[in-house]
Amino acid sequence: MSHAPWTRRALAAAAAAGLAASLTACSSDGAADDGEVLVGLITKTETNPFFVKMKGGAEEAAEEHGVRVQSFSGEYDGDNEGQVQAVENLIAAGADGILITPNDSEAIVPALDRARAAGIMVIALDTPTEPADAVDATFATDNFLAGEYIGRWAAARFEAEGEEPRVAMLDLNPNQIAVDVDRDQGFLQGLGVDIADPGQIGDEDDERIVGHDVTEGAEEGGRTAMENLLQRDPDLNLVYTINEPAAAGAYEALEAAGVEDDVTIVSVDGGCPGVENVESGVLGATSMQFPMEMAAQGVEAVAEHADSGATPTPSEGLDFVDTGVELITDEAVEGVESRDSAWGLENCWG
């Protein structure tokens, strides 16, 4: 696994202050100035630290490449209509490119079709559209690899201790979107669990898996799901969570049951609170993703397209551009490359 420099993230941190109001562009101009490349950034919300960091990455890259960014967001996670209106605003403004983290990967497609028909380059960030070719390119985390890293780490750790894992799986929601499935099944593959249906969460026949429950990616959901699975098997000793807020809730439930020291939690995100939980021992390991890099590379791609007509090439073996993932743990295991929490705290988001 290569370790590309992440200096752009650190430089962009200061640019993340001050968000645009929902569905309101950062600049008040109705259209791009003559000859100026305009890039629209549409995130799911304006308050989630992941998207705050993404905006910072876009602004830093815009300054570097001499383009202008207008930022929009939905009013809440799931607000497709707000994102549709943002797309329409950018079409009217004569934008050269749109970067979007879709709230509804399928429902947003007709609006993106109109943008592309108007000659606007459209790039999905973090969350792919359905179908994936509804955009010109996608810049995202390899979520399967992120899950695989924490699975491989857990497998090596339990093998070294001569202990058989009994695993609770804390997923996102019943809809089983691509991110949820990829992280879940990447973890299971890393752990060495056979999956009968690669597209279906919970379709593994392995006595090591205690069960699955859903969290909505939230702390409260993680706590409730963990309570449910503890009732099913009080002797479980390994917990996978879809993200770090769910992991924090799971730890609260384990602590309330008095078994927090007997259970290892692994997760995905790389937010600063999650890395702090690695440092304190709440999390055994987490896979870090890089929202600033997604946005920065997206802005660069639009600038290059406006200049030469070039389009991004997907990473080898993938149908998207992989923006990187790093395993963060303070308990390194042989055969699994990782970074420690000190490095993680220098490179985290949120």
CSV table of C-alpha atoms in Angstrom, one decimal:
chain,number,residue,atom,x,y,z
A,1,MET,CA,0.0,0.0,0.0
A,2,SER,CA,1.5,3.3,-1.0
A,3,HIS,CA,1.7,6.3,1.2
A,4,ALA,CA,1.0,9.4,-0.9
A,5,PRO,CA,1.7,12.7,0.7
A,6,TRP,CA,-1.3,14.3,2.3
A,7,THR,CA,0.0,17.8,2.7
A,8,ARG,CA,-3.0,19.2,0.7
A,9,ARG,CA,-5.3,18.1,3.5
A,10,ALA,CA,-3.4,19.9,6.2
A,11,LEU,CA,-3.2,23.1,4.0
A,12,ALA,CA,-6.9,22.9,3.3
A,13,ALA,CA,-8.0,22.7,7.0
A,14,ALA,CA,-8.1,26.5,7.4
A,15,ALA,CA,-10.2,26.8,4.3
A,16,ALA,CA,-13.0,24.7,5.8
A,17,ALA,CA,-14.2,27.5,8.1
A,18,GLY,CA,-17.5,29.2,7.2
A,19,LEU,CA,-20.1,27.1,5.4
A,20,ALA,CA,-22.5,28.4,2.8
A,21,ALA,CA,-26.2,28.3,3.8
A,22,SER,CA,-28.1,25.3,2.5
A,23,LEU,CA,-28.7,25.6,-1.2
A,24,THR,CA,-27.0,29.0,-1.2
A,25,ALA,CA,-23.8,29.4,-3.2
A,26,CYS,CA,-20.6,30.6,-1.5
A,27,SER,CA,-20.3,33.5,-3.9
A,28,SER,CA,-23.2,35.7,-5.0
A,29,ASP,CA,-22.4,35.8,-8.7
A,30,GLY,CA,-25.2,34.5,-10.8
A,31,ALA,CA,-22.8,33.2,-13.5
A,32,ALA,CA,-19.2,32.5,-14.0
A,33,ASP,CA,-17.1,35.5,-15.1
A,34,ASP,CA,-16.0,35.5,-18.7
A,35,GLY,CA,-13.4,32.8,-19.1
A,36,GLU,CA,-13.4,31.7,-15.5
A,37,VAL,CA,-13.9,28.0,-14.7
A,38,LEU,CA,-16.8,27.5,-12.3
A,39,VAL,CA,-17.0,24.3,-10.2
A,40,GLY,CA,-20.1,23.5,-8.2
A,41,LEU,CA,-19.8,21.4,-5.0
A,42,ILE,CA,-23.0,19.9,-3.8
A,43,THR,CA,-22.7,17.9,-0.5
A,44,LYS,CA,-25.3,15.9,1.4
A,45,THR,CA,-25.4,18.4,4.3
A,46,GLU,CA,-23.4,21.5,5.4
A,47,THR,CA,-22.8,20.4,9.0
A,48,ASN,CA,-21.3,16.9,8.9
A,49,PRO,CA,-17.6,17.2,9.5
A,50,PHE,CA,-16.9,14.9,6.6
A,51,PHE,CA,-18.5,17.4,4.2
A,52,VAL,CA,-17.0,20.4,6.0
A,53,LYS,CA,-13.6,18.9,5.3
A,54,MET,CA,-14.6,18.1,1.7
A,55,LYS,CA,-15.5,21.7,1.1
A,56,GLY,CA,-12.1,22.8,2.5
A,57,GLY,CA,-10.4,20.5,0.1
A,58,ALA,CA,-12.3,21.9,-2.8
A,59,GLU,CA,-11.6,25.5,-1.9
A,60,GLU,CA,-7.8,24.9,-1.5
A,61,ALA,CA,-7.7,23.1,-4.9
A,62,ALA,CA,-9.7,25.9,-6.5
A,63,GLU,CA,-7.1,28.4,-5.4
A,64,GLU,CA,-4.3,26.2,-6.6
A,65,HIS,CA,-5.8,25.7,-10.1
A,66,GLY,CA,-7.2,29.2,-10.5
A,67,VAL,CA,-10.9,28.2,-10.7
A,68,ARG,CA,-13.9,29.3,-8.6
A,69,VAL,CA,-16.1,27.0,-6.4
A,70,GLN,CA,-19.7,27.6,-5.5
A,71,SER,CA,-20.9,25.3,-2.6
A,72,PHE,CA,-24.4,24.0,-2.0
A,73,SER,CA,-25.9,21.4,0.3
A,74,GLY,CA,-29.1,19.6,1.1
A,75,GLU,CA,-30.9,20.8,4.1
A,76,TYR,CA,-30.7,17.4,5.7
A,77,ASP,CA,-29.2,14.0,4.9
A,78,GLY,CA,-31.5,12.5,2.3
A,79,ASP,CA,-32.7,15.9,0.8
A,80,ASN,CA,-32.7,15.0,-2.9
A,81,GLU,CA,-35.0,17.9,-3.9
A,82,GLY,CA,-32.5,20.4,-2.5
A,83,GLN,CA,-29.7,18.8,-4.4
A,84,VAL,CA,-31.8,18.9,-7.6
A,85,GLN,CA,-32.4,22.6,-7.2
A,86,ALA,CA,-28.6,23.1,-6.6
A,87,VAL,CA,-27.9,21.3,-9.9
A,88,GLU,CA,-30.5,23.5,-11.7
A,89,ASN,CA,-28.8,26.6,-10.2
A,90,LEU,CA,-25.4,25.5,-11.5
A,91,ILE,CA,-26.8,24.8,-15.0
A,92,ALA,CA,-28.2,28.3,-15.1
A,93,ALA,CA,-24.9,29.7,-13.8
A,94,GLY,CA,-23.0,28.1,-16.7
A,95,ALA,CA,-20.9,25.9,-14.5
A,96,ASP,CA,-18.1,23.9,-16.1
A,97,GLY,CA,-18.3,21.1,-13.6
A,98,ILE,CA,-20.4,19.7,-10.7
A,99,LEU,CA,-19.0,17.7,-7.8
A,100,ILE,CA,-21.8,15.9,-5.9
A,101,THR,CA,-22.2,13.5,-3.0
A,102,PRO,CA,-25.7,12.3,-3.9
A,103,ASN,CA,-28.4,12.1,-1.2
A,104,ASP,CA,-30.3,9.7,-3.4
A,105,SER,CA,-28.1,7.9,-5.9
A,106,GLU,CA,-30.9,7.1,-8.2
A,107,ALA,CA,-33.3,10.0,-7.9
A,108,ILE,CA,-30.6,12.6,-8.6
A,109,VAL,CA,-29.8,11.0,-12.0
A,110,PRO,CA,-32.4,12.9,-14.2
A,111,ALA,CA,-31.0,16.3,-12.9
A,112,LEU,CA,-27.4,15.1,-13.6
A,113,ASP,CA,-28.5,14.0,-17.1
A,114,ARG,CA,-29.7,17.6,-17.7
A,115,ALA,CA,-26.4,19.0,-16.5
A,116,ARG,CA,-24.4,16.7,-18.8
A,117,ALA,CA,-26.6,17.5,-21.7
A,118,ALA,CA,-25.7,21.2,-21.1
A,119,GLY,CA,-22.0,20.3,-21.4
A,120,ILE,CA,-21.2,20.2,-17.7
A,121,MET,CA,-18.8,17.6,-16.4
A,122,VAL,CA,-20.3,15.8,-13.5
A,123,ILE,CA,-18.3,13.9,-10.8
A,124,ALA,CA,-19.6,11.9,-7.9
A,125,LEU,CA,-17.7,12.2,-4.7
A,126,ASP,CA,-17.8,9.5,-2.0
A,127,THR,CA,-21.2,8.1,-3.0
A,128,PRO,CA,-21.7,6.6,-6.5
A,129,THR,CA,-24.8,7.2,-8.5
A,130,GLU,CA,-27.1,4.4,-9.7
A,131,PRO,CA,-26.2,3.7,-12.4
A,132,ALA,CA,-22.5,4.5,-11.9
A,133,ASP,CA,-22.2,5.8,-15.5
A,134,ALA,CA,-24.7,8.6,-14.8
A,135,VAL,CA,-21.6,10.7,-14.0
A,136,ASP,CA,-18.3,11.3,-15.9
A,137,ALA,CA,-16.3,10.0,-13.0
A,138,THR,CA,-16.4,9.0,-9.4
A,139,PHE,CA,-13.8,9.9,-6.7
A,140,ALA,CA,-14.2,7.7,-3.6
A,141,THR,CA,-12.8,5.5,-0.9
A,142,ASP,CA,-12.3,1.9,-1.8
A,143,ASN,CA,-14.8,0.8,0.8
A,144,PHE,CA,-14.3,-2.9,0.3
A,145,LEU,CA,-10.6,-2.4,0.9
A,146,ALA,CA,-11.3,-0.3,4.0
A,147,GLY,CA,-13.4,-3.1,5.4
A,148,GLU,CA,-10.8,-5.7,4.4
A,149,TYR,CA,-8.0,-3.9,6.2
A,150,ILE,CA,-9.8,-4.0,9.6
A,151,GLY,CA,-10.8,-7.6,8.9
A,152,ARG,CA,-7.3,-8.6,8.2
A,153,TRP,CA,-6.1,-6.7,11.3
A,154,ALA,CA,-8.7,-8.4,13.5
A,155,ALA,CA,-7.9,-11.9,12.1
A,156,ALA,CA,-4.2,-11.5,12.8
A,157,ARG,CA,-4.8,-10.1,16.2
A,158,PHE,CA,-7.1,-12.9,17.3
A,159,GLU,CA,-4.8,-15.6,15.8
A,160,ALA,CA,-1.8,-14.2,17.7
A,161,GLU,CA,-3.8,-14.4,20.9
A,162,GLY,CA,-5.0,-17.9,20.1
A,163,GLU,CA,-8.6,-16.8,20.4
A,164,GLU,CA,-11.6,-17.5,18.1
A,165,PRO,CA,-13.5,-14.4,17.2
A,166,ARG,CA,-17.3,-14.2,17.9
A,167,VAL,CA,-18.4,-11.3,15.8
A,168,ALA,CA,-21.2,-8.8,16.0
A,169,MET,CA,-21.8,-6.9,12.8
A,170,LEU,CA,-23.2,-3.3,13.1
A,171,ASP,CA,-24.3,-2.2,9.7
A,172,LEU,CA,-26.1,0.9,8.3
A,173,ASN,CA,-29.7,0.3,7.5
A,174,PRO,CA,-32.0,-2.3,5.8
A,175,ASN,CA,-31.5,-0.7,2.4
A,176,GLN,CA,-28.0,-2.2,2.1
A,177,ILE,CA,-26.5,0.6,-0.1
A,178,ALA,CA,-23.2,0.0,-1.8
A,179,VAL,CA,-21.0,1.6,1.0
A,180,ASP,CA,-22.7,-0.6,3.6
A,181,VAL,CA,-22.3,-3.8,1.6
A,182,ASP,CA,-18.7,-3.1,0.5
A,183,ARG,CA,-17.4,-2.3,4.0
A,184,ASP,CA,-19.3,-5.3,5.6
A,185,GLN,CA,-18.2,-7.8,3.1
A,186,GLY,CA,-14.6,-6.4,2.8
A,187,PHE,CA,-14.3,-6.9,6.6
A,188,LEU,CA,-15.6,-10.5,6.4
A,189,GLN,CA,-13.2,-11.4,3.6
A,190,GLY,CA,-10.3,-9.9,5.6
A,191,LEU,CA,-11.5,-12.0,8.5
A,192,GLY,CA,-11.6,-15.1,6.3
A,193,VAL,CA,-15.4,-15.6,6.2
A,194,ASP,CA,-16.9,-17.1,3.1
A,195,ILE,CA,-19.9,-15.1,1.6
A,196,ALA,CA,-22.5,-16.9,-0.4
A,197,ASP,CA,-24.0,-13.8,-2.1
A,198,PRO,CA,-21.5,-11.0,-2.5
A,199,GLY,CA,-24.3,-8.5,-2.8
A,200,GLN,CA,-26.3,-9.4,0.3
A,201,ILE,CA,-25.4,-8.5,3.8
A,202,GLY,CA,-26.1,-11.3,6.3
A,203,ASP,CA,-25.8,-14.1,3.7
A,204,GLU,CA,-22.8,-15.8,5.3
A,205,ASP,CA,-22.9,-19.2,7.0
A,206,ASP,CA,-20.2,-19.0,9.6
A,207,GLU,CA,-20.6,-19.9,13.3
A,208,ARG,CA,-18.2,-17.0,14.2
A,209,ILE,CA,-20.8,-14.4,13.2
A,210,VAL,CA,-23.2,-13.7,16.1
A,211,GLY,CA,-25.5,-11.7,13.9
A,212,HIS,CA,-26.2,-8.3,12.2
A,213,ASP,CA,-28.1,-5.3,13.3
A,214,VAL,CA,-28.5,-1.8,11.9
A,215,THR,CA,-27.4,1.6,13.3
A,216,GLU,CA,-28.3,4.3,10.8
A,217,GLY,CA,-24.6,5.2,11.2
A,218,ALA,CA,-25.5,7.0,14.5
A,219,GLU,CA,-24.2,6.7,18.1
A,220,GLU,CA,-27.7,5.9,19.4
A,221,GLY,CA,-28.2,3.3,16.8
A,222,GLY,CA,-24.9,1.7,17.6
A,223,ARG,CA,-25.8,1.5,21.3
A,224,THR,CA,-29.1,-0.1,20.6
A,225,ALA,CA,-27.7,-2.6,18.0
A,226,MET,CA,-25.0,-3.6,20.4
A,227,GLU,CA,-27.5,-4.1,23.2
A,228,ASN,CA,-29.5,-6.4,20.9
A,229,LEU,CA,-26.5,-8.5,19.9
A,230,LEU,CA,-25.2,-8.8,23.4
A,231,GLN,CA,-28.5,-10.3,24.4
A,232,ARG,CA,-28.1,-12.8,21.6
A,233,ASP,CA,-24.5,-13.7,22.7
A,234,PRO,CA,-23.0,-12.2,25.8
A,235,ASP,CA,-19.7,-13.9,25.0
A,236,LEU,CA,-19.1,-12.0,21.7
A,237,ASN,CA,-15.6,-10.5,21.5
A,238,LEU,CA,-15.3,-8.6,18.2
A,239,VAL,CA,-17.5,-5.9,16.9
A,240,TYR,CA,-17.5,-4.5,13.3
A,241,THR,CA,-19.2,-1.1,12.8
A,242,ILE,CA,-20.1,0.7,9.6
A,243,ASN,CA,-18.6,3.9,11.0
A,244,GLU,CA,-17.1,5.5,14.0
A,245,PRO,CA,-20.3,7.1,15.5
A,246,ALA,CA,-21.9,3.7,15.6
A,247,ALA,CA,-18.7,2.4,17.2
A,248,ALA,CA,-18.9,5.0,19.9
A,249,GLY,CA,-22.5,3.9,20.7
A,250,ALA,CA,-21.4,0.2,20.7
A,251,TYR,CA,-18.7,1.0,23.2
A,252,GLU,CA,-21.3,2.7,25.5
A,253,ALA,CA,-23.4,-0.5,25.5
A,254,LEU,CA,-20.4,-2.7,26.2
A,255,GLU,CA,-19.3,-0.4,29.0
A,256,ALA,CA,-22.8,-0.5,30.5
A,257,ALA,CA,-22.6,-4.3,30.4
A,258,GLY,CA,-19.2,-4.2,32.0
A,259,VAL,CA,-17.5,-6.1,29.2
A,260,GLU,CA,-15.7,-3.3,27.3
A,261,ASP,CA,-12.3,-4.7,28.2
A,262,ASP,CA,-13.2,-8.1,26.7
A,263,VAL,CA,-14.4,-6.9,23.3
A,264,THR,CA,-12.4,-5.4,20.4
A,265,ILE,CA,-14.1,-2.9,18.1
A,266,VAL,CA,-13.0,-2.1,14.6
A,267,SER,CA,-14.5,0.6,12.3
A,268,VAL,CA,-14.2,2.8,9.2
A,269,ASP,CA,-14.0,6.6,8.8
A,270,GLY,CA,-10.8,8.3,10.1
A,271,GLY,CA,-12.6,11.2,11.7
A,272,CYS,CA,-10.6,12.9,14.5
A,273,PRO,CA,-13.0,11.6,17.3
A,274,GLY,CA,-12.6,8.1,15.9
A,275,VAL,CA,-8.8,8.4,15.8
A,276,GLU,CA,-8.9,9.7,19.4
A,277,ASN,CA,-10.8,6.6,20.3
A,278,VAL,CA,-8.0,4.5,18.8
A,279,GLU,CA,-5.5,6.4,20.9
A,280,SER,CA,-7.6,5.8,24.1
A,281,GLY,CA,-8.2,2.1,23.3
A,282,VAL,CA,-11.9,2.4,22.7
A,283,LEU,CA,-11.3,1.3,19.1
A,284,GLY,CA,-8.7,-1.4,18.2
A,285,ALA,CA,-8.4,-0.1,14.6
A,286,THR,CA,-10.1,2.0,12.0
A,287,SER,CA,-9.7,2.6,8.3
A,288,MET,CA,-9.2,6.2,7.4
A,289,GLN,CA,-10.7,7.8,4.3
A,290,PHE,CA,-9.8,11.2,2.9
A,291,PRO,CA,-12.7,13.5,2.0
A,292,MET,CA,-10.4,16.5,1.3
A,293,GLU,CA,-8.6,14.4,-1.3
A,294,MET,CA,-11.9,13.4,-3.0
A,295,ALA,CA,-12.9,17.1,-3.5
A,296,ALA,CA,-9.4,18.3,-4.4
A,297,GLN,CA,-9.0,15.7,-7.1
A,298,GLY,CA,-12.5,16.4,-8.4
A,299,VAL,CA,-11.7,20.2,-8.7
A,300,GLU,CA,-8.4,19.3,-10.5
A,301,ALA,CA,-10.3,17.0,-12.9
A,302,VAL,CA,-12.8,19.7,-13.8
A,303,ALA,CA,-10.0,22.3,-14.3
A,304,GLU,CA,-8.1,19.8,-16.6
A,305,HIS,CA,-11.3,19.0,-18.5
A,306,ALA,CA,-12.0,22.7,-19.1
A,307,ASP,CA,-8.5,23.2,-20.4
A,308,SER,CA,-7.9,20.1,-22.5
A,309,GLY,CA,-11.1,18.0,-22.5
A,310,ALA,CA,-9.4,15.2,-20.5
A,311,THR,CA,-11.5,12.9,-18.4
A,312,PRO,CA,-10.3,10.9,-15.3
A,313,THR,CA,-9.2,7.3,-15.6
A,314,PRO,CA,-10.5,4.9,-13.0
A,315,SER,CA,-8.0,3.2,-10.7
A,316,GLU,CA,-6.8,-0.2,-11.9
A,317,GLY,CA,-9.4,-2.9,-11.3
A,318,LEU,CA,-12.0,-0.4,-10.2
A,319,ASP,CA,-14.8,1.6,-11.8
A,320,PHE,CA,-13.9,4.8,-9.8
A,321,VAL,CA,-10.8,6.8,-8.8
A,322,ASP,CA,-9.6,5.5,-5.5
A,323,THR,CA,-8.7,8.4,-3.2
A,324,GLY,CA,-6.9,6.3,-0.6
A,325,VAL,CA,-7.4,4.5,2.7
A,326,GLU,CA,-5.1,3.9,5.6
A,327,LEU,CA,-5.4,1.5,8.5
A,328,ILE,CA,-5.0,3.3,11.9
A,329,THR,CA,-4.1,1.3,15.0
A,330,ASP,CA,-1.7,1.5,17.9
A,331,GLU,CA,-1.5,-2.3,18.0
A,332,ALA,CA,0.3,-3.1,14.7
A,333,VAL,CA,0.2,-6.8,13.6
A,334,GLU,CA,2.5,-8.6,11.3
A,335,GLY,CA,1.5,-8.6,7.6
A,336,VAL,CA,-0.9,-5.7,7.8
A,337,GLU,CA,0.6,-2.3,7.1
A,338,SER,CA,-0.8,0.4,9.3
A,339,ARG,CA,-0.2,3.9,10.7
A,340,ASP,CA,-0.4,4.8,14.4
A,341,SER,CA,-2.8,7.2,16.1
A,342,ALA,CA,-0.3,10.0,16.2
A,343,TRP,CA,-0.1,10.0,12.4
A,344,GLY,CA,-3.9,9.6,12.3
A,345,LEU,CA,-4.4,12.7,14.5
A,346,GLU,CA,-2.2,14.7,12.1
A,347,ASN,CA,-4.3,13.6,9.1
A,348,CYS,CA,-7.8,13.1,10.4
A,349,TRP,CA,-10.9,15.1,9.5
A,350,GLY,CA,-13.6,16.6,11.7
